[in-house]
Structures are given as structure tokens and as C-alpha cells.
């Protein structure tokens, strides 16, 4: 096959990089780290780019294209990079518009339109439009991070396309830039506008004249061969050039996947957003009967109709995921989620109930009557959509390591909804014939079916079988009058089979369409037309290397063994790039840099393991640089649908990066901070010999400044003040008699915030428990992981296991032994929940200690503690490790019980993250992370509010940056006791 471009990076002029650099400075990234981060998307494909440019404006976007064109270099415009068909990877200069070209230029509520730059994220426009009671209709599952430019390029859809259509129906006009430098607006073209364009002459006139000739030549073929279904996404939108569609050139460009022109600005249609939404959940015996009911469901006037089979739900259950969400589903083995919208809750609920009644009274009694549930609260609705939007990603790794992973490769064909049930039965027969298994789900209201299938692409025989399956499946879709792609586009994954759908004559028309816009074939070459074959450029194909590098942390899991398998968890869907909601990924949210996202870092580690692009293994500076800004918040461990765990990957990498080499070399030098902040647990007890002296010296400008520099701490930071006495030195154990708990006194509550530990003792006593301390001073080693000091961390935990297990009543040690280990600092307690089992995977003591470990609030709730009344207003910021491993349900329960009005902030990370925010190179990033959500929320909280946060670093960040005093849960509960006692005394 002849591709539009056969150029390789070596064919491109050696001056290209320098010319771009001279013009655009540090917007130009040709280093291995960026090449690695952009070499893959969410598809099966990998193509290493020539380089990456992150333009800071549309002018730089255009300038970069001009320079590339002067070197005849291929170019790939890219947004969120979540393509599942390979259209956002190429051997080209990647122009990433997602960081800076993000302005919403105008919202015209009267005309119901919006003007945007291409890097605007879908949810950003939707949020802005909601202020006017409007929304942008298309909302793919990646709506929190996909860009509108990418949606235009891909003709994206989403759950609400039954209400508003695909992106193409929502584009009014586009300002475009061609590879040869022409820049102009496109849109519908009445005859008088067409004549005006021709009279003006130039490149636009040339293009329009050629498009009109193309339209006239192929009009009859377009009308007869293009599927009339709503979800025809495959191929170019030649039908938009027809007279009956207004010769709409902008809409003809929608879905061209960056192969024809670059979008500079877009005028988009907005639609009414129902003020209230209600879900009707329907349970069916199987997915086929659920699909059969689609036409009848559509007749009830819904705004979304989504299907889901039992395979995905069972996959989530097998992984222990989404239990609260799944509990909301009615009985059945397949479900349809039907959404209704109205101005009031009563009207929306009435619509849902009427639809349910209609399905209950189905005329054909051979059809099953579905089980039903109406969901009216937004919180429960969000949970239901969470199953749909994250379920496929969460089940992307097979539980059985002997079985191939469910993956993309044929996942979004579309047919007429009236034929959906029959199509699914026929499609399942093809899946069974080839020995695959799959889950089926999708946008049933538009007949679009998603499928994750167990393809084996790691052997030549497996790839050959995959090709045969794809061809048979493509023919089946065509037989049903459908489209090979109903949402994800063609890219490389579909393009080879487009002739089956359109025939040779229309394929020639599409090739001509591209050549009219891009005669040199340099825009995203090899995609859609004159495309690479489906089995070229496979990321994890037969040439994929399996490596088994030794690691200190254990990465064994039900999905397979080893660090490589752990890195494979990232499938590229990019939830870590979401701008709001949850807590992942703070560094990306603050910088907008792909290499500083969880996905970007995972891509670098993947390339490190393969050794083709990143060749220096554990000593890679590219990987080190990307991980340097990872704050190890563990948010990805919980928020990422695939539970990519970058904090543990970082600790493992650093342990090898600094390790002496096999030839006896000393290896890399750890930073000074590693020996000061990383080993705080070692030297803090010695500091207590003269805490007042050290505090005074640290406050002295000259000595304090010097001490910070020697310690690797930013001079703009305040060093925490030592307590005058350690908590351990002042603690007096209560007489034996009541049940005991072992209070874990961490370095911070022992040497800095001792009042927290004292408060915890009082609260535990109020709850009926005596707090005892371990006979030896122990340290969990929390800061050691941030610097890769895993040998030292293992030694700390070995000492903990030897001492604590001996003291605790975990194995029936006796009636007076502690019944649990209760801690105060989430970061320290997370060690026992996370790192301890990883370092001692085969030691039963580690599992016993993990199970016996509780944060104070969790322990109190588990023991049904009733706190004293304390009706104050509380604003809660949750430490990242607590959010990831423990949650904040205990705080919410206790605050409710004490009569407090409380707000649980969705504030992500504070930015301090232990030692991270004290480092001179990180202090500004630390502050920027805090400014994303936490600082604004605290500045706007009601006067007199109490700020509750359990993390030492969180309290330091809030105090140092905002001057706000915070309390620990133990202190708030103790204050409630004191207030209650005073009130009781006053009444008596």
C-alpha cells in the first residue's frame, strides 16, 4: 500500500528542530521524554513522533505549522490524546493545543452558540454554558479531559447524542489553517457566498471550486452508499457537501481527524440543558432482549439511552470495585439506563414513571417485562454513570494472567437501533466463532455498540486471527446497513476496511477530498485514507518485549506478576488529565504538561522497559525528570479506573536510580533533602534534647537561612517548630482495666503537634479505650519512600513488625493486649495499608498488622462511638493518602453525630505533600497546586468556620500560605467534649 507520506524522522531536515526552537523557544520538545509520552494514545498503536510543540497561542500554533511546512515535515494536531483508533499518534511533529489554546471566546445565549479555541475541554464549555441554561450536547465518556478540537477532528458523540446529535450537527463554523498556510472561515455556503469566495480568489477559492466539482461528480454515489443511520462516523463527511445540506464545508471537515486542515477557532451550537434529570434503570434477562426494547424506549422521549451487559458488572465485582454503584441496579443480567430531562423534578420523574409503565404493559407478552428503578438524586445518578464511563477501563486487565486482556480493536460499530438486537446476536456469534469473549455496552438509543474483546495481539497467529475477525465483523456491519465506527473514528484501526463500507469509487472521492485540502499529504498521514494497515505500528504486538526486572516492592497482583504488568495498567484513557473532580493528578492540573500526568509518566516507564526510545533503564534522566514532580499523593491508586499506582512506581524507580551499579560505581547522589527530610524519623528525637535552641536558631535570619540551604529546603518556607517536650516523654499510661489500643505516635505528633496525640488519648478514653504506646520508639519511614530509600524503609518496618505484633492482640495475645493499632497521621498509616504488604508480601504478620490498623476516625466509627455535641461549621480538607486508602466517611459520620454543619471539600491535594513543597525547585508548583481548589475554597468559607485536616503537611501548607489555623479530628472531638462538659456544669 502506498501511504500519503513515507517520511521518517531521519528524512526530515536536521534544521527543523533548531528552526522551531529559534522561533518558539521552550514550547518545542524534541527530547526522549516527550517523544515517549506522545508515542501512544488509548489505542493499540505506537508511533514515535519527530518532536512535540506545545504552542502558547494560536499564533504560535500557526507559526509552528509554517515552519514544519517549510521542512516538508508531517504534522499531527493533538488534543487530549484519548483516541482508541490511533489517530492521535504518528511519525510527525505533534502540535499539542491542550495546554494553552483553551479560551472560551464567546457565549451567545440568545443565538445559542459558543466561540472556542480548539484546546477547550468539553466540560469547561459545558460548565460555562450551564450558567445560561445551555449545554454542548456531545459528551463522550472522556468529557472531563477531551478537547473540542479533538472532538471536531473525531466527530465525537456521547451518551446524549439522542438529544443533540454528533459533533458534526453541533458545528456552525470553523476557522481553519491548511498545511500550505491558507487561513479562513468555513461554514454553510449559499450560492451567493460561494460566488463571493470565488471572486476573492486565492487558496480558499481553489479549495471551494474543487469541492464543488467533487460534490457534483459523486453526489449520486454519496446519496446511495452513505448509511442513513445517526451514528455514521466512519469516512469523511462528503454528504455535508450536498446541496440539501447547504454545501457545509465546516461540517465536511468534522471527523477528518487532522488529515485535512487544522482548526483554529470553532463556532459551536449550544442546546437547552434540562434543569432536572431523572434516570430510569431497566433490568433485562440478557443484552439482546435489552437491545430489542430500544425502539420502544426511544418512543418515550428520553435524552439518553445506554445499554450495559453483565460481563462488565461481574468484572467490576470480581475486582472489588463499584459495589455502591452496582447495588443501585435492579435485578437482571443486562441493563438499560434511560435519562429524562425536564424543568422540574416532578415532571422528569413523571416521564420516567410513564416510560416504565409503558414497558410494563408491553403489547407482545413474549417480550420480557424489565425490572425497574427510578433514580432521582444527582449523587446516585453520578454513581450509575460512573459504571458506564469507567467500567471498561477498570476491567481492562484480565484477572486470569493466562487470558488476553479485554481491549480495543473493534469497539464502536453502529447500526439502526431498530435492528440492534438482531445485530448483537449475529455479532456475538462471530465473537464466539473466533474463540474470543467480550462485554457489550454502548449508546443503544443510537445503535452504537462498544465492545472490549480478548484479542491476542502478541503473537503472529493471534494477529492473523484478529485480522480475520475484523474483516468478518466489518462485513456484518455493512450487511446491517451500519457504520464501522459509530463514535471513535477510523484512524488506523478502521481505515483499511472502509472500502467494504463505501466501495472503491467513494474511497477515491475521499482520497480526492484529502488531496484538495492537503495535496502534499503531510497532515496526519496514513490515517483514514491511504492508511496504514490495521496490524502495523502495534504497541504491544508480536515484537513486544517481556521483561522481568527485579524490584524491591512487590507488584504481584491477580492480573499477573511484575513491574511491567503494573505499568501496563495505564491504557491511555487519561482520566488523570481531568481538570476538576477527585484528586488526580495534581501536578498535571497545575502544569498542563503531559509528561507530568499519571498517563505520561506511565508511558515513559513503559518505554524504559522496552528500551528502544529510552535506552538507559533505571538510570534514565527522562524518567527521573517526569517523576520528579510526582507528589506521590496516591490519588491515581484510587481515582484511576485501572488503579495505575504512580507513587509506588516512583519509589521503585528511585531505589534503582540511586543504587550503585554492578561494577561497583557509587551511582547517583541523592539530594540533601533525602538525608534531612527523608530521615526525619532518625534525627527528630535527638532534636528534642534542645528543642528551644533549635527553634530559636531556625528563627534567626542568617542561621535559619543557612540551615534551610544545607537541608535542601526553600528559604521561602518556614521550618516547623519543635514541641518543647515529646509526647512520648510526657505520656502517662492509664491503669489497666479497660480495652486497650496501641496509639501509633508518628514523628509529627511526637515531636511537633503533640497536642493532637494528647487529644487522641482523651477521645479514646471518652470512647472507653485506654491508649498505650509501643514499648520502643518506632518509625514507619513514610518520608523514605519519596526518595527511594526502600532498604531503610524495609528495616523500619521489620522493626515495627517484630515489636508491634508482639504487643498487639492480633493472634490472641491476651485480654489486656491492644485490640488495634490506631493512628493519627494518614501518610504514616498508609504505610501499613500499602507499602508494608508490598515489602513483606509473604509475611503473615504484615497482613495481620494491615488489617488491625485504623485511623482514629475509622476506629471510633467502627466502635459506634457517639461524640459530644458541638454544633460548629466545619470545612474538611482530606489528606491525599486518607482519601485514597481510607476515605473520609468516618469524618462525615462523626461530624453529623456531633451536630456540626460540615462541608467535605473536593479540593484535591494541598500541594505540600510531605517534603515535596519544601524543596526549592517545587515550592512554586506546590503553591500552584494549592491554588487549584483548596486555597480558593478556604478563602471563601464562612467566617468562624473550623478547618479540619488530619495531615501534618496539609496543616503546614494551609498555615504558611493562608495563615489559617487548622485542627485535627482528635482536637475537634476533644473540643466537643470540653464544650459539652462546660455546658453541663453551667446547667448544673
Tab-separated table of N, CA and C in Angstrom, residues 739-874:
chain	number	residue	atom	x	y	z
A	739	UNK	N	-10.428	-1.881	77.696
A	739	UNK	CA	-9.783	-2.339	76.455
A	739	UNK	C	-8.727	-1.334	76.005
A	740	UNK	N	-7.639	-1.849	75.481
A	740	UNK	CA	-6.531	-1.004	75.081
A	740	UNK	C	-6.383	-0.957	73.560
A	741	UNK	N	-5.910	0.186	73.100
A	741	UNK	CA	-5.488	0.311	71.702
A	741	UNK	C	-4.061	0.821	71.705
A	742	UNK	N	-3.301	0.355	70.736
A	742	UNK	CA	-1.932	0.825	70.581
A	742	UNK	C	-1.965	2.105	69.758
A	743	UNK	N	-1.674	3.230	70.374
A	743	UNK	CA	-1.685	4.513	69.668
A	743	UNK	C	-0.368	4.675	68.928
A	744	UNK	N	-0.459	4.768	67.615
A	744	UNK	CA	0.754	4.946	66.809
A	744	UNK	C	1.137	6.431	66.857
A	745	UNK	N	2.211	6.721	67.555
A	745	UNK	CA	2.670	8.097	67.698
A	745	UNK	C	3.730	8.341	66.637
A	746	UNK	N	3.353	9.001	65.579
A	746	UNK	CA	4.257	9.266	64.472
A	746	UNK	C	5.225	10.390	64.840
A	747	UNK	N	6.197	10.604	63.979
A	747	UNK	CA	7.210	11.631	64.227
A	747	UNK	C	6.590	13.005	64.435
A	748	UNK	N	5.524	13.307	63.703
A	748	UNK	CA	4.936	14.654	63.752
A	748	UNK	C	4.160	14.869	65.048
A	749	UNK	N	3.372	13.873	65.446
A	749	UNK	CA	2.597	14.054	66.675
A	749	UNK	C	3.448	13.827	67.919
A	750	UNK	N	4.611	13.228	67.769
A	750	UNK	CA	5.503	13.017	68.913
A	750	UNK	C	6.400	14.223	69.153
A	751	UNK	N	6.835	14.901	68.059
A	751	UNK	CA	7.851	15.948	68.203
A	751	UNK	C	7.387	17.345	67.779
A	752	UNK	N	6.257	17.451	67.106
A	752	UNK	CA	5.800	18.758	66.630
A	752	UNK	C	4.405	19.089	67.174
A	753	UNK	N	3.378	18.404	66.704
A	753	UNK	CA	1.998	18.674	67.120
A	753	UNK	C	1.589	17.710	68.224
A	754	UNK	N	2.197	17.826	69.379
A	754	UNK	CA	1.932	16.869	70.455
A	754	UNK	C	0.517	16.971	71.009
A	755	UNK	N	-0.112	18.136	70.837
A	755	UNK	CA	-1.475	18.294	71.359
A	755	UNK	C	-2.444	17.346	70.661
A	756	UNK	N	-2.145	16.983	69.410
A	756	UNK	CA	-3.016	16.059	68.686
A	756	UNK	C	-3.013	14.695	69.354
A	757	UNK	N	-1.832	14.206	69.700
A	757	UNK	CA	-1.750	12.915	70.370
A	757	UNK	C	-2.423	12.969	71.743
A	758	UNK	N	-2.226	14.074	72.459
A	758	UNK	CA	-2.874	14.208	73.759
A	758	UNK	C	-4.393	14.205	73.617
A	759	UNK	N	-4.886	14.898	72.588
A	759	UNK	CA	-6.331	14.913	72.347
A	759	UNK	C	-6.840	13.520	72.009
A	760	UNK	N	-6.066	12.769	71.218
A	760	UNK	CA	-6.474	11.421	70.849
A	760	UNK	C	-6.615	10.528	72.080
A	761	UNK	N	-5.693	10.659	73.017
A	761	UNK	CA	-5.772	9.870	74.245
A	761	UNK	C	-7.073	10.180	74.981
A	762	UNK	N	-7.420	11.466	75.070
A	762	UNK	CA	-8.642	11.862	75.770
A	762	UNK	C	-9.892	11.351	75.055
A	763	UNK	N	-9.893	11.438	73.739
A	763	UNK	CA	-11.070	10.999	72.980
A	763	UNK	C	-11.226	9.483	73.082
A	764	UNK	N	-10.127	8.753	72.982
A	764	UNK	CA	-10.206	7.297	73.103
A	764	UNK	C	-10.712	6.914	74.492
A	765	UNK	N	-10.268	7.648	75.490
A	765	UNK	CA	-10.763	7.382	76.850
A	765	UNK	C	-12.267	7.638	76.932
A	766	UNK	N	-12.721	8.707	76.303
A	766	UNK	CA	-14.148	9.027	76.274
A	766	UNK	C	-14.937	7.926	75.577
A	767	UNK	N	-14.280	7.263	74.620
A	767	UNK	CA	-14.923	6.173	73.885
A	767	UNK	C	-14.809	4.838	74.614
A	768	UNK	N	-14.093	4.815	75.743
A	768	UNK	CA	-13.987	3.591	76.529
A	768	UNK	C	-12.739	2.789	76.299
A	769	UNK	N	-11.695	3.425	75.769
A	769	UNK	CA	-10.453	2.710	75.476
A	769	UNK	C	-9.271	3.451	76.079
A	770	UNK	N	-8.301	2.676	76.539
A	770	UNK	CA	-7.061	3.253	77.022
A	770	UNK	C	-6.012	3.184	75.918
A	771	UNK	N	-5.350	4.325	75.680
A	771	UNK	CA	-4.291	4.380	74.672
A	771	UNK	C	-2.966	4.017	75.312
A	772	UNK	N	-2.299	3.039	74.720
A	772	UNK	CA	-0.965	2.670	75.176
A	772	UNK	C	0.012	2.877	74.038
A	773	UNK	N	1.269	3.081	74.381
A	773	UNK	CA	2.311	3.284	73.384
A	773	UNK	C	3.181	2.041	73.294
A	774	UNK	N	3.757	1.846	72.135
A	774	UNK	CA	4.710	0.759	71.996
A	774	UNK	C	5.874	0.965	72.962
A	775	UNK	N	6.406	-0.135	73.468
A	775	UNK	CA	7.482	-0.015	74.449
A	775	UNK	C	8.724	0.636	73.852
A	776	UNK	N	8.907	0.485	72.542
A	776	UNK	CA	10.040	1.108	71.869
A	776	UNK	C	9.536	2.206	70.943
A	777	UNK	N	10.365	3.235	70.792
A	777	UNK	CA	10.020	4.267	69.812
A	777	UNK	C	10.259	3.695	68.420
A	778	UNK	N	9.222	3.724	67.601
A	778	UNK	CA	9.268	3.149	66.254
A	778	UNK	C	8.937	4.215	65.225
A	779	UNK	N	9.340	3.952	63.981
A	779	UNK	CA	9.043	4.885	62.880
A	779	UNK	C	8.616	4.081	61.666
A	780	UNK	N	7.564	4.534	61.002
A	780	UNK	CA	7.075	3.829	59.813
A	780	UNK	C	7.954	4.082	58.593
A	781	UNK	N	8.735	5.195	58.612
A	781	UNK	CA	9.601	5.506	57.479
A	781	UNK	C	8.899	6.155	56.308
A	782	UNK	N	7.765	6.798	56.562
A	782	UNK	CA	6.994	7.393	55.464
A	782	UNK	C	7.838	8.249	54.506
A	783	UNK	N	8.654	9.183	54.970
A	783	UNK	CA	9.392	10.029	54.024
A	783	UNK	C	10.423	9.278	53.187
A	784	UNK	N	10.830	8.098	53.621
A	784	UNK	CA	11.875	7.365	52.899
A	784	UNK	C	11.440	6.992	51.492
A	785	UNK	N	10.152	6.723	51.314
A	785	UNK	CA	9.665	6.283	50.011
A	785	UNK	C	9.778	7.388	48.965
A	786	UNK	N	9.658	8.627	49.397
A	786	UNK	CA	9.733	9.747	48.455
A	786	UNK	C	11.113	9.878	47.836
A	787	UNK	N	12.122	9.259	48.469
A	787	UNK	CA	13.489	9.352	47.963
A	787	UNK	C	14.046	7.992	47.545
A	788	UNK	N	13.161	6.989	47.461
A	788	UNK	CA	13.593	5.674	47.018
A	788	UNK	C	14.446	4.930	48.020
A	789	UNK	N	14.396	5.291	49.279
A	789	UNK	CA	15.211	4.637	50.311
A	789	UNK	C	14.482	3.393	50.823
A	790	UNK	N	14.303	2.432	49.938
A	790	UNK	CA	13.476	1.280	50.266
A	790	UNK	C	14.177	0.301	51.191
A	791	UNK	N	15.499	0.212	51.119
A	791	UNK	CA	16.207	-0.655	52.068
A	791	UNK	C	15.999	-0.160	53.496
A	792	UNK	N	16.151	1.147	53.675
A	792	UNK	CA	15.936	1.719	55.005
A	792	UNK	C	14.483	1.562	55.433
A	793	UNK	N	13.580	1.728	54.502
A	793	UNK	CA	12.159	1.581	54.821
A	793	UNK	C	11.849	0.154	55.256
A	794	UNK	N	12.444	-0.816	54.577
A	794	UNK	CA	12.227	-2.213	54.953
A	794	UNK	C	12.747	-2.476	56.371
A	795	UNK	N	13.894	-1.913	56.694
A	795	UNK	CA	14.442	-2.092	58.038
A	795	UNK	C	13.510	-1.501	59.098
A	796	UNK	N	12.941	-0.322	58.811
A	796	UNK	CA	11.998	0.287	59.762
A	796	UNK	C	10.796	-0.638	59.991
A	797	UNK	N	10.278	-1.165	58.909
A	797	UNK	CA	9.074	-1.980	59.029
A	797	UNK	C	9.360	-3.337	59.648
A	798	UNK	N	10.539	-3.861	59.429
A	798	UNK	CA	10.912	-5.107	60.100
A	798	UNK	C	10.899	-4.907	61.612
A	799	UNK	N	11.410	-3.766	62.048
A	799	UNK	CA	11.392	-3.459	63.479
A	799	UNK	C	9.968	-3.284	63.981
A	800	UNK	N	9.122	-2.644	63.173
A	800	UNK	CA	7.724	-2.465	63.555
A	800	UNK	C	7.037	-3.810	63.715
A	801	UNK	N	7.207	-4.685	62.731
A	801	UNK	CA	6.564	-5.991	62.795
A	801	UNK	C	7.025	-6.770	64.024
A	802	UNK	N	8.325	-6.777	64.260
A	802	UNK	CA	8.852	-7.537	65.384
A	802	UNK	C	8.299	-7.045	66.714
A	803	UNK	N	8.162	-5.706	66.854
A	803	UNK	CA	7.733	-5.135	68.133
A	803	UNK	C	6.218	-5.122	68.275
A	804	UNK	N	5.531	-4.608	67.261
A	804	UNK	CA	4.095	-4.367	67.391
A	804	UNK	C	3.311	-5.677	67.436
A	805	UNK	N	3.656	-6.608	66.568
A	805	UNK	CA	2.916	-7.868	66.560
A	805	UNK	C	3.073	-8.575	67.907
A	806	UNK	N	4.209	-8.397	68.522
A	806	UNK	CA	4.429	-9.000	69.835
A	806	UNK	C	3.526	-8.371	70.899
A	807	UNK	N	3.188	-7.096	70.717
A	807	UNK	CA	2.430	-6.365	71.724
A	807	UNK	C	0.926	-6.402	71.513
A	808	UNK	N	0.503	-6.621	70.269
A	808	UNK	CA	-0.923	-6.490	69.967
A	808	UNK	C	-1.665	-7.807	70.086
A	809	UNK	N	-2.917	-7.686	70.368
A	809	UNK	CA	-3.773	-8.869	70.448
A	809	UNK	C	-4.307	-9.192	69.056
A	810	UNK	N	-3.399	-9.452	68.137
A	810	UNK	CA	-3.828	-9.813	66.788
A	810	UNK	C	-4.028	-11.315	66.682
A	811	UNK	N	-3.167	-12.063	67.375
A	811	UNK	CA	-3.270	-13.516	67.335
A	811	UNK	C	-3.713	-14.097	68.652
A	812	UNK	N	-4.434	-13.345	69.464
A	812	UNK	CA	-4.896	-13.851	70.748
A	812	UNK	C	-3.859	-13.758	71.836
A	813	UNK	N	-3.190	-12.612	71.920
A	813	UNK	CA	-2.101	-12.463	72.881
A	813	UNK	C	-2.589	-12.358	74.319
A	814	UNK	N	-3.856	-12.051	74.519
A	814	UNK	CA	-4.336	-11.959	75.890
A	814	UNK	C	-5.352	-10.855	76.054
A	815	UNK	N	-6.124	-10.871	77.137
A	815	UNK	CA	-7.209	-9.896	77.292
A	815	UNK	C	-6.741	-8.475	77.512
A	816	UNK	N	-5.515	-8.268	77.964
A	816	UNK	CA	-5.030	-6.922	78.246
A	816	UNK	C	-4.207	-6.346	77.107
A	817	UNK	N	-4.040	-7.095	76.021
A	817	UNK	CA	-3.255	-6.601	74.899
A	817	UNK	C	-4.104	-5.667	74.043
A	818	UNK	N	-3.471	-4.722	73.346
A	818	UNK	CA	-4.228	-3.803	72.483
A	818	UNK	C	-5.027	-4.547	71.413
A	819	UNK	N	-6.216	-4.055	71.124
A	819	UNK	CA	-7.074	-4.714	70.143
A	819	UNK	C	-6.889	-4.154	68.743
A	820	UNK	N	-6.188	-3.019	68.601
A	820	UNK	CA	-5.979	-2.413	67.282
A	820	UNK	C	-4.829	-1.423	67.370
A	821	UNK	N	-4.276	-1.107	66.228
A	821	UNK	CA	-3.324	-0.008	66.120
A	821	UNK	C	-4.081	1.180	65.554
A	822	UNK	N	-4.111	2.255	66.297
A	822	UNK	CA	-4.850	3.459	65.913
A	822	UNK	C	-3.857	4.579	65.675
A	823	UNK	N	-3.960	5.228	64.531
A	823	UNK	CA	-3.026	6.282	64.186
A	823	UNK	C	-3.698	7.591	63.870
A	824	UNK	N	-2.880	8.634	63.761
A	824	UNK	CA	-3.368	9.997	63.606
A	824	UNK	C	-2.952	10.633	62.292
A	825	UNK	N	-1.808	10.230	61.750
A	825	UNK	CA	-1.259	10.831	60.532
A	825	UNK	C	-1.548	9.909	59.342
A	826	UNK	N	-2.394	10.345	58.396
A	826	UNK	CA	-2.762	9.468	57.274
A	826	UNK	C	-1.566	8.976	56.476
A	827	UNK	N	-0.570	9.833	56.272
A	827	UNK	CA	0.588	9.410	55.499
A	827	UNK	C	1.312	8.255	56.149
A	828	UNK	N	1.422	8.280	57.480
A	828	UNK	CA	2.105	7.199	58.190
A	828	UNK	C	1.258	5.929	58.197
A	829	UNK	N	-0.020	6.080	58.464
A	829	UNK	CA	-0.887	4.895	58.485
A	829	UNK	C	-1.001	4.254	57.117
A	830	UNK	N	-0.850	5.055	56.059
A	830	UNK	CA	-0.923	4.484	54.709
A	830	UNK	C	0.220	3.513	54.456
A	831	UNK	N	1.331	3.689	55.150
A	831	UNK	CA	2.446	2.748	55.011
A	831	UNK	C	2.005	1.345	55.394
A	832	UNK	N	1.237	1.232	56.480
A	832	UNK	CA	0.808	-0.084	56.942
A	832	UNK	C	-0.257	-0.686	56.028
A	833	UNK	N	-1.009	0.164	55.336
A	833	UNK	CA	-2.029	-0.328	54.427
A	833	UNK	C	-1.482	-0.640	53.037
A	834	UNK	N	-0.415	0.040	52.641
A	834	UNK	CA	0.043	-0.029	51.248
A	834	UNK	C	1.456	-0.594	51.129
A	835	UNK	N	2.444	0.153	51.621
A	835	UNK	CA	3.831	-0.255	51.418
A	835	UNK	C	4.212	-1.513	52.207
A	836	UNK	N	3.688	-1.662	53.419
A	836	UNK	CA	4.036	-2.823	54.234
A	836	UNK	C	3.746	-4.136	53.520
A	837	UNK	N	2.547	-4.354	52.977
A	837	UNK	CA	2.312	-5.615	52.259
A	837	UNK	C	3.144	-5.748	50.991
A	838	UNK	N	3.547	-4.633	50.423
A	838	UNK	CA	4.375	-4.700	49.217
A	838	UNK	C	5.815	-5.118	49.538
A	839	UNK	N	6.323	-4.676	50.686
A	839	UNK	CA	7.685	-5.026	51.064
A	839	UNK	C	7.769	-6.394	51.743
A	840	UNK	N	6.659	-6.840	52.338
A	840	UNK	CA	6.631	-8.141	53.006
A	840	UNK	C	5.426	-8.945	52.497
A	841	UNK	N	5.395	-9.263	51.210
A	841	UNK	CA	4.200	-9.883	50.625
A	841	UNK	C	3.901	-11.272	51.157
A	842	UNK	N	4.915	-11.977	51.630
A	842	UNK	CA	4.718	-13.352	52.074
A	842	UNK	C	4.810	-13.502	53.586
A	843	UNK	N	4.812	-12.396	54.290
A	843	UNK	CA	4.913	-12.422	55.749
A	843	UNK	C	3.510	-12.253	56.333
A	844	UNK	N	2.967	-13.260	56.988
A	844	UNK	CA	1.595	-13.130	57.511
A	844	UNK	C	1.462	-12.027	58.549
A	845	UNK	N	2.564	-11.660	59.194
A	845	UNK	CA	2.490	-10.577	60.172
A	845	UNK	C	2.095	-9.263	59.497
A	846	UNK	N	2.561	-9.063	58.255
A	846	UNK	CA	2.252	-7.821	57.541
A	846	UNK	C	0.760	-7.704	57.270
A	847	UNK	N	0.138	-8.810	56.856
A	847	UNK	CA	-1.299	-8.773	56.598
A	847	UNK	C	-2.075	-8.586	57.893
A	848	UNK	N	-1.610	-9.205	58.971
A	848	UNK	CA	-2.289	-9.057	60.255
A	848	UNK	C	-2.229	-7.607	60.744
A	849	UNK	N	-1.065	-6.984	60.584
A	849	UNK	CA	-0.946	-5.595	61.019
A	849	UNK	C	-1.754	-4.673	60.120
A	850	UNK	N	-1.738	-4.959	58.831
A	850	UNK	CA	-2.548	-4.137	57.912
A	850	UNK	C	-4.021	-4.174	58.323
A	851	UNK	N	-4.533	-5.350	58.622
A	851	UNK	CA	-5.945	-5.480	58.955
A	851	UNK	C	-6.284	-4.856	60.303
A	852	UNK	N	-5.288	-4.745	61.190
A	852	UNK	CA	-5.538	-4.205	62.526
A	852	UNK	C	-5.293	-2.712	62.624
A	853	UNK	N	-4.957	-2.073	61.515
A	853	UNK	CA	-4.596	-0.649	61.509
A	853	UNK	C	-5.801	0.219	61.160
A	854	UNK	N	-6.014	1.268	61.967
A	854	UNK	CA	-7.143	2.174	61.751
A	854	UNK	C	-6.698	3.619	61.955
A	855	UNK	N	-7.221	4.512	61.140
A	855	UNK	CA	-7.184	5.923	61.505
A	855	UNK	C	-8.146	6.147	62.671
A	856	UNK	N	-7.887	7.169	63.456
A	856	UNK	CA	-8.693	7.417	64.643
A	856	UNK	C	-10.182	7.442	64.322
A	857	UNK	N	-10.565	8.206	63.321
A	857	UNK	CA	-11.985	8.327	62.992
A	857	UNK	C	-12.605	7.008	62.589
A	858	UNK	N	-11.908	6.217	61.783
A	858	UNK	CA	-12.428	4.923	61.353
A	858	UNK	C	-12.619	3.984	62.549
A	859	UNK	N	-11.664	4.011	63.479
A	859	UNK	CA	-11.783	3.159	64.660
A	859	UNK	C	-12.999	3.559	65.493
A	860	UNK	N	-13.166	4.841	65.711
A	860	UNK	CA	-14.281	5.303	66.530
A	860	UNK	C	-15.625	4.946	65.907
A	861	UNK	N	-15.739	5.109	64.607
A	861	UNK	CA	-16.996	4.754	63.937
A	861	UNK	C	-17.238	3.249	64.023
A	862	UNK	N	-16.166	2.457	63.824
A	862	UNK	CA	-16.305	1.007	63.911
A	862	UNK	C	-16.773	0.570	65.289
A	863	UNK	N	-16.425	1.351	66.323
A	863	UNK	CA	-16.812	1.026	67.703
A	863	UNK	C	-18.073	1.776	68.136
A	864	UNK	N	-18.780	2.366	67.156
A	864	UNK	CA	-20.069	3.037	67.425
A	864	UNK	C	-19.955	4.149	68.460
A	865	UNK	N	-18.869	4.894	68.381
A	865	UNK	CA	-18.654	5.999	69.308
A	865	UNK	C	-19.622	7.142	69.014
A	866	UNK	N	-20.206	7.682	70.078
A	866	UNK	CA	-21.079	8.845	69.953
A	866	UNK	C	-20.350	10.059	70.506
A	867	UNK	N	-19.964	10.989	69.666
A	867	UNK	CA	-19.223	12.155	70.159
A	867	UNK	C	-20.138	13.125	70.890
A	868	UNK	N	-19.524	14.004	71.643
A	868	UNK	CA	-20.283	15.068	72.300
A	868	UNK	C	-20.791	16.056	71.251
A	869	UNK	N	-21.883	16.705	71.586
A	869	UNK	CA	-22.444	17.687	70.646
A	869	UNK	C	-21.526	18.895	70.536
A	870	UNK	N	-21.395	19.380	69.300
A	870	UNK	CA	-20.523	20.536	69.065
A	870	UNK	C	-20.989	21.181	67.748
A	871	UNK	N	-22.065	21.972	67.789
A	871	UNK	CA	-22.682	22.488	66.560
A	871	UNK	C	-21.916	23.657	65.937
A	872	UNK	N	-20.754	23.356	65.376
A	872	UNK	CA	-19.952	24.372	64.713
A	872	UNK	C	-19.977	24.114	63.208
A	873	UNK	N	-19.486	25.072	62.442
A	873	UNK	CA	-19.376	24.900	60.989
A	873	UNK	C	-17.957	24.416	60.672
A	874	UNK	N	-17.846	23.269	60.038
A	874	UNK	CA	-16.558	22.644	59.790
A	874	UNK	C	-16.350	22.485	58.288
